[in-house]
Amino acid sequence: MIASSPPKTFILKIKRSLGEGKPSHWESFEVPIRPSMNIISALQYVAANPVTTDGKNVEPVVWDAGCLEEVCGACTMVINGHVRQSCSCLVAENLQDGNTITLEPMSKFPVVRDLWVDRQRMFDNLKKIHGWVPIDGTHDLGAGPTETQEEQEQRYAYSRCMTCGCCLEACPQFTKDNDFKGAQVFAQIEYFNSHATGKELAAERLDVIMEPGGITDCGNSQNCVKVCPKELPLLDAIASLGRKTTVHAVKRFFSGKK
Amino acid sequence: MADHPRVIVVGGGLAGLAATVRVAEAGVPVDLFSMVPVKRSHSVCAQGGINACNTVARQQGYSEWQHMDETLLGGDFLNHQPPVFEMTHWAPKIIDLLDRMGVPFNRTKEGFRDLRLFGGSIFKRTHFAGASTGQQLLYALDEQTRRYEAEGKVNKHEFWEFLWPVIDDNGHCKGIVAQDMRTMEMKALRADAVVMATGGCGMLYGKSTMSVICTGGAASRCYQAGAWLGNPEMIQVHPTAIPGEDKCRLMSESARGEGGRVWVPRKKGDDRKPADIPEDERWYFLEEKYPKYGNLVPRDIATREIFFVCQDGYGISGGNMVYLDITHLPMETKNKLAAILEIYEKFTGDDPRFTPMKIFPAVHYSMGGLYSTYTAVDDARGMVSGAHNNMMTNIPGLYAFGEVNYAYHGATRLGANALLSCIFDGLFCGLSVANYVRDGVAHEQSAGQAPDSLFQKYVDQEQAKVERLIANDGQNNPYEIWREMGEEMIASATVVKTEDRLNQAYTKINELKEQFKSIKLSDTGTWTNQNLSFSRAVGDMLKYAETILAGSIARKESRGSHYRLDYPKRIDDPFHKTTLVKYNAAEDKPEITWEDIPLPLVPLRDRSYGKVEAAAEKDEKKEEATSV
């Protein structure tokens, strides 16, 4: 096989708009390829040189970014049709038709501008499910509960969720207009409910996902687990909550609560 | 406006969130401002762990006192001792609290919190959650903040950028001006105290291990508004990072704490694959030079050794890289490091479990920052709990917490002490903030009583700046100015510094300041204008960069991270002092004065970390002395 020399530039094709409900259009930018270049460095190039392939000067592309090492979740977008973080997406490995990469904002959240979306719904949901351990206060009251290595490993797996929204973008059940909670919330409930003190609010959390938009609305497409960049055990969480909500419903019935 | 005391916290990393939780717990409502959803703050990037004396280490002879001593020695005695005493003695309580908040700290077989070794100590005193400890701690505080938010005690303003502190005629801070980064709405908000918890300034070096939001812009704006800076020249260059196009990604010290070894081929330019280079042809230069601490010498020392080894031509293939090798470690240990090893593999394509990592130093942390004060207890063993001025800047009502605060780390920060200092500031000094606003002692007028005209004046000032930037029709690209600033700062003010190079950089930064006056924005719109926000920050970064250079030039000695080739020794007289930098607004330049650092607890001593050359020299001297 004859190795062809790698291309010197590539085309970054970006879906742009001025916000939710505003018309969108595509613009293309030619970007020089540098060794181990990622999408962020390509976007930085465009920010400094906002000229399209048609030679038109345009306003620089807007996108959300933070740590650039796939731990803050900010720079999530749809790249070549797949949702992922743009910092850990290397250009050389993702060129389509030889020299093009397409970028779109996530489709399940309102667009702020260009590639930047508003994921406030995810944080609001954490509030709804009482996403915290109800400690007595910050005063010195000694150590927390001990736990086994196995318990720690299980909780650690869930605690790496960076609220990026990949699982929700890929979920056929989760839409802009409905109130489905989605895998992010289910995983966090499992996380807090498996802590000795966090458990104190377990019933309240289960109540939230027994309402419309809760666990029974999950269509079991299992897309969420395939796209989670931190490989959270999302299906385990969904299965576990399915069982627990059933038990919880029975308990509620016999205690006379609705 | 109702006249209840209120507090503004700017920044939602560990320090900002810990402060928010503590102030809200004390019953004072908090407005929390952040450029990002607080859960995405830069603290997530901290990997290795958090230091505290613990039961196991204590039984081996370790103590809070020794933790303090290590922190002071690490900082080359540029840190104030009472705050460091207080911080290290609070550390065990902070770990307990985080544990109660549900942080998934790694566990031993028996279910206790596990520990790892970290730089600057020979005791295991670092608590960790995998290799994403910062992320785990931030999330725990984010959760507690959300709890107070749900109770209506905390009001978050996310995607808002801090622009300027509001300072009244008495010189007291009464609020801030901020701008919504989406709608571009600008407003002033009142508060009886403002806590700056805005982190480091890595972005002014172009590429660093820091997040894109760590511009130092907020600190620079406070400096221009009259807040003093302390030791801005003290910038930590982390020994092990993965060089990249857009940033340098941190490779945690925990890789060495768990047994990772740094080496280069003994033969210059050896092109063999690392696995093909036999053990006796590898140069483990840190272990050879520092038998006691080995790969875990403090960061400034490891960084310089790596830098000089590469300068001498021993870097991998003669370039600027050395190996960080964990391939020999058992799989169980490698699993503990999974979070950072995955990152390496994702960004380089090599699996570090089987191939040694290629790393090089990168700008990582600002020890210096906003100058702050405190009240020491009578015997100097700690700070007075709840004293109004703990970690308050020279401007009454304006506090500095976390990385932006210059107080704790002196000339070098020890690994796994940053998370500690951030949370400690929030929890311990948060009470000071609450007391200050409740007691109302220093207030001639509360923020609620201050006239509207005071706030409008500052909004007008910031609005005028925006209008100037947008109307500017110059020829200079702000991104190009930022790139040149970064290159200049990396070349002049990182691992090694010299008078000539620093002076050259100082001139260059002033040229860039001139060029900045005639920039042209590529976006002049009024909706989600990142171009405006970034360009405005570039102007402020230039002014902060100038203080780093001015401090580096003035400090004609070597101390901790500040290493002058032309003055390679520490010179306590006259430089065992804080570099105080004040902004001269009339001439738009920094002015330097010096402040004494009392040594009430630990006297000055040498900082050699048992380097063998140093030890050999001493032995020679001893022999000479005995033979005479």
PDB file of C-alpha atoms in Angstrom, chain B residues 42-127:
ATOM      1  CA  HIS B  42     -10.828  25.003  36.932  1.00  0.00           C
ATOM      2  CA  SER B  43     -10.596  23.135  40.259  1.00  0.00           C
ATOM      3  CA  VAL B  44     -11.818  20.049  38.337  1.00  0.00           C
ATOM      4  CA  CYS B  45      -8.349  19.827  36.823  1.00  0.00           C
ATOM      5  CA  ALA B  46      -6.601  19.124  40.117  1.00  0.00           C
ATOM      6  CA  GLN B  47      -5.725  15.486  40.063  1.00  0.00           C
ATOM      7  CA  GLY B  48      -3.443  14.184  42.755  1.00  0.00           C
ATOM      8  CA  GLY B  49      -4.907  14.852  46.169  1.00  0.00           C
ATOM      9  CA  ILE B  50      -5.142  16.936  49.301  1.00  0.00           C
ATOM     10  CA  ASN B  51      -2.636  16.969  52.154  1.00  0.00           C
ATOM     11  CA  ALA B  52      -3.433  16.558  55.833  1.00  0.00           C
ATOM     12  CA  CYS B  53      -1.748  14.978  58.787  1.00  0.00           C
ATOM     13  CA  ASN B  54      -3.605  11.730  59.498  1.00  0.00           C
ATOM     14  CA  THR B  55      -3.695   8.938  62.052  1.00  0.00           C
ATOM     15  CA  VAL B  56      -1.273   6.673  60.194  1.00  0.00           C
ATOM     16  CA  ALA B  57       1.292   9.379  59.467  1.00  0.00           C
ATOM     17  CA  ARG B  58       0.991  10.684  63.014  1.00  0.00           C
ATOM     18  CA  GLN B  59       1.946   7.307  64.429  1.00  0.00           C
ATOM     19  CA  GLN B  60       5.009   7.338  62.190  1.00  0.00           C
ATOM     20  CA  GLY B  61       6.144  10.645  63.642  1.00  0.00           C
ATOM     21  CA  TYR B  62       4.372  13.122  61.369  1.00  0.00           C
ATOM     22  CA  SER B  63       2.398  16.073  62.729  1.00  0.00           C
ATOM     23  CA  GLU B  64       0.531  19.207  61.685  1.00  0.00           C
ATOM     24  CA  TRP B  65       3.618  21.115  62.752  1.00  0.00           C
ATOM     25  CA  GLN B  66       5.705  19.167  60.285  1.00  0.00           C
ATOM     26  CA  HIS B  67       3.137  19.754  57.527  1.00  0.00           C
ATOM     27  CA  MET B  68       3.497  23.459  58.290  1.00  0.00           C
ATOM     28  CA  ASP B  69       7.276  23.175  58.284  1.00  0.00           C
ATOM     29  CA  GLU B  70       7.245  21.413  54.886  1.00  0.00           C
ATOM     30  CA  THR B  71       4.937  24.080  53.470  1.00  0.00           C
ATOM     31  CA  LEU B  72       7.225  26.870  54.710  1.00  0.00           C
ATOM     32  CA  LEU B  73      10.392  25.164  53.495  1.00  0.00           C
ATOM     33  CA  GLY B  74       8.706  24.368  50.173  1.00  0.00           C
ATOM     34  CA  GLY B  75       7.765  28.049  49.895  1.00  0.00           C
ATOM     35  CA  ASP B  76      11.339  29.036  50.710  1.00  0.00           C
ATOM     36  CA  PHE B  77      10.019  31.054  53.710  1.00  0.00           C
ATOM     37  CA  LEU B  78       8.173  33.610  51.634  1.00  0.00           C
ATOM     38  CA  ASN B  79       4.859  32.504  53.168  1.00  0.00           C
ATOM     39  CA  HIS B  80       3.551  34.038  56.387  1.00  0.00           C
ATOM     40  CA  GLN B  81       3.731  31.541  59.230  1.00  0.00           C
ATOM     41  CA  PRO B  82       0.531  32.082  61.284  1.00  0.00           C
ATOM     42  CA  PRO B  83      -1.800  31.437  58.286  1.00  0.00           C
ATOM     43  CA  VAL B  84       0.192  28.349  57.306  1.00  0.00           C
ATOM     44  CA  PHE B  85       0.067  27.118  60.911  1.00  0.00           C
ATOM     45  CA  GLU B  86      -3.711  27.547  60.934  1.00  0.00           C
ATOM     46  CA  MET B  87      -4.189  25.911  57.538  1.00  0.00           C
ATOM     47  CA  THR B  88      -2.138  22.825  58.282  1.00  0.00           C
ATOM     48  CA  HIS B  89      -3.778  22.380  61.654  1.00  0.00           C
ATOM     49  CA  TRP B  90      -7.217  22.651  60.061  1.00  0.00           C
ATOM     50  CA  ALA B  91      -6.340  20.185  57.326  1.00  0.00           C
ATOM     51  CA  PRO B  92      -7.458  17.005  59.148  1.00  0.00           C
ATOM     52  CA  LYS B  93     -10.816  18.629  59.954  1.00  0.00           C
ATOM     53  CA  ILE B  94     -11.262  19.600  56.312  1.00  0.00           C
ATOM     54  CA  ILE B  95     -10.679  16.018  55.177  1.00  0.00           C
ATOM     55  CA  ASP B  96     -13.261  14.810  57.703  1.00  0.00           C
ATOM     56  CA  LEU B  97     -15.766  17.364  56.454  1.00  0.00           C
ATOM     57  CA  LEU B  98     -15.249  16.423  52.802  1.00  0.00           C
ATOM     58  CA  ASP B  99     -15.600  12.798  53.814  1.00  0.00           C
ATOM     59  CA  ARG B 100     -18.946  13.603  55.431  1.00  0.00           C
ATOM     60  CA  MET B 101     -20.009  15.449  52.273  1.00  0.00           C
ATOM     61  CA  GLY B 102     -19.616  12.161  50.418  1.00  0.00           C
ATOM     62  CA  VAL B 103     -16.339  12.607  48.512  1.00  0.00           C
ATOM     63  CA  PRO B 104     -15.424   9.089  47.325  1.00  0.00           C
ATOM     64  CA  PHE B 105     -11.937   9.028  48.827  1.00  0.00           C
ATOM     65  CA  ASN B 106     -10.019   5.868  47.999  1.00  0.00           C
ATOM     66  CA  ARG B 107     -10.239   3.255  50.717  1.00  0.00           C
ATOM     67  CA  THR B 108      -7.969   0.691  52.303  1.00  0.00           C
ATOM     68  CA  LYS B 109      -8.967  -2.963  52.590  1.00  0.00           C
ATOM     69  CA  GLU B 110     -10.426  -2.184  55.988  1.00  0.00           C
ATOM     70  CA  GLY B 111     -12.476   0.726  54.691  1.00  0.00           C
ATOM     71  CA  PHE B 112     -10.361   3.618  55.978  1.00  0.00           C
ATOM     72  CA  ARG B 113      -9.224   6.507  53.804  1.00  0.00           C
ATOM     73  CA  ASP B 114      -6.204   5.495  51.735  1.00  0.00           C
ATOM     74  CA  LEU B 115      -3.098   7.684  51.434  1.00  0.00           C
ATOM     75  CA  ARG B 116      -0.410   8.342  48.860  1.00  0.00           C
ATOM     76  CA  LEU B 117       3.046   9.896  48.801  1.00  0.00           C
ATOM     77  CA  PHE B 118       3.479  13.396  47.390  1.00  0.00           C
ATOM     78  CA  GLY B 119       6.308  15.837  46.739  1.00  0.00           C
ATOM     79  CA  GLY B 120       8.170  17.594  49.531  1.00  0.00           C
ATOM     80  CA  SER B 121       7.437  14.970  52.193  1.00  0.00           C
ATOM     81  CA  ILE B 122       8.631  11.491  53.089  1.00  0.00           C
ATOM     82  CA  PHE B 123       5.357  10.735  54.879  1.00  0.00           C
ATOM     83  CA  LYS B 124       2.181   9.489  53.252  1.00  0.00           C
ATOM     84  CA  ARG B 125      -0.135  12.375  53.991  1.00  0.00           C
ATOM     85  CA  THR B 126      -2.086  12.868  50.777  1.00  0.00           C
ATOM     86  CA  HIS B 127      -5.759  11.864  50.582  1.00  0.00           C
TER      87      HIS B 127
END
